[in-house]
Coordinates of C-alpha atoms in Angstrom, one line a residue:
M1 CA 94.9 108.0 92.4
L2 CA 94.8 105.8 95.7
I3 CA 91.4 106.8 96.6
W4 CA 89.5 108.1 94.0
V5 CA 90.2 104.6 91.7
P6 CA 89.1 102.2 94.4
A7 CA 86.2 104.4 94.6
A8 CA 85.7 104.9 91.2
I9 CA 85.3 101.2 90.6
T10 CA 83.0 100.2 93.6
L11 CA 80.9 103.2 92.2
F12 CA 80.9 101.2 88.4
V13 CA 80.7 97.7 89.9
T14 CA 77.6 99.2 91.6
Q15 CA 76.1 100.7 88.7
H16 CA 76.1 104.3 89.6
W17 CA 77.6 105.2 86.1
I18 CA 77.3 108.8 86.5
A19 CA 79.1 109.0 89.7
G20 CA 81.6 107.0 88.7
L21 CA 82.2 108.9 85.8
V22 CA 81.9 112.2 87.7
L23 CA 84.7 110.5 90.6
T24 CA 87.3 109.9 87.4
L25 CA 87.0 112.9 85.7
W26 CA 87.6 115.0 89.1
G27 CA 90.4 112.8 89.9
I28 CA 92.2 112.6 86.6
F29 CA 91.6 116.2 86.0
V30 CA 91.8 118.0 89.3
V31 CA 93.4 115.4 91.5
G32 CA 96.3 114.6 89.0
T33 CA 96.5 118.3 88.2
V34 CA 97.0 119.2 91.6
D35 CA 99.8 115.9 91.8
N36 CA 101.5 116.6 89.2
I37 CA 101.7 120.5 88.5
I38 CA 100.4 122.5 91.2
K39 CA 102.1 120.7 94.2
P40 CA 105.9 120.8 92.7
I41 CA 105.4 124.4 92.3
L42 CA 104.5 124.9 95.7
I43 CA 107.1 122.3 97.3
G44 CA 109.5 122.1 94.9
E45 CA 111.0 118.7 94.1
K46 CA 114.7 120.2 95.1
A47 CA 113.5 120.9 98.1
Q48 CA 113.8 117.4 99.6
I49 CA 110.8 117.6 102.3
H50 CA 109.0 114.7 103.0
P51 CA 105.8 114.7 101.3
L52 CA 103.8 114.2 105.2
M53 CA 105.9 117.1 106.4
S54 CA 104.4 119.1 103.9
F55 CA 101.2 118.0 104.4
L56 CA 101.1 119.1 108.1
T57 CA 103.0 122.1 107.1
I58 CA 100.1 123.3 104.9
L59 CA 97.2 122.0 107.6
G60 CA 99.0 124.4 109.9
G61 CA 99.2 127.1 107.6
I62 CA 95.8 127.4 106.5
F63 CA 94.6 126.7 110.7
T64 CA 96.6 129.5 111.9
M65 CA 96.8 131.6 109.0
G66 CA 93.8 130.9 106.7
L67 CA 94.4 130.7 102.9
P68 CA 97.2 132.5 103.2
G69 CA 98.7 129.9 104.9
L70 CA 98.7 127.3 102.2
I71 CA 101.5 129.8 100.2
V72 CA 103.3 130.8 103.7
A73 CA 103.7 127.8 105.3
P74 CA 105.9 126.2 102.6
Y75 CA 108.3 128.7 102.9
L76 CA 108.1 128.9 106.6
L77 CA 109.3 125.0 107.0
S78 CA 111.8 126.1 104.3
L79 CA 113.2 128.2 106.3
A80 CA 113.4 126.7 109.4
L81 CA 114.9 123.5 107.8
T82 CA 118.0 126.1 106.1
F83 CA 118.6 127.3 109.6
L84 CA 118.8 124.2 111.2
H85 CA 120.6 123.1 108.5
I86 CA 123.0 126.2 108.7
Y87 CA 123.5 125.8 112.6
K88 CA 124.2 122.3 112.3
L89 CA 127.4 123.3 109.5
E90 CA 128.0 126.0 112.1
Y91 CA 128.5 124.3 114.9
K92 CA 129.2 120.4 113.7
S93 CA 132.2 120.8 116.3
I94 CA 130.7 121.3 119.5
L95 CA 127.8 119.2 118.5
D96 CA 130.5 116.3 117.2
R97 CA 131.3 116.0 121.1

């Protein structure tokens, strides 16, 4: 919304009506669906992972594994963060020194 709304307004102001309408519809239906429905399913709101970290992880997954990386990378990130959390709990006394 941060990008497509000002871009659509600019298109409407410069009298590019069809392009502005297409961009508005794209933003509402495609971008809105991804942001509000698909992203919470893939990443999960309870995971408490920063969106930038998720974004970089997904990009890295796509670059290294292709399309399967889109699905696999967030799970690998969650697994790595879980391992770090368990490690911190197990070795708390050593880490506090």
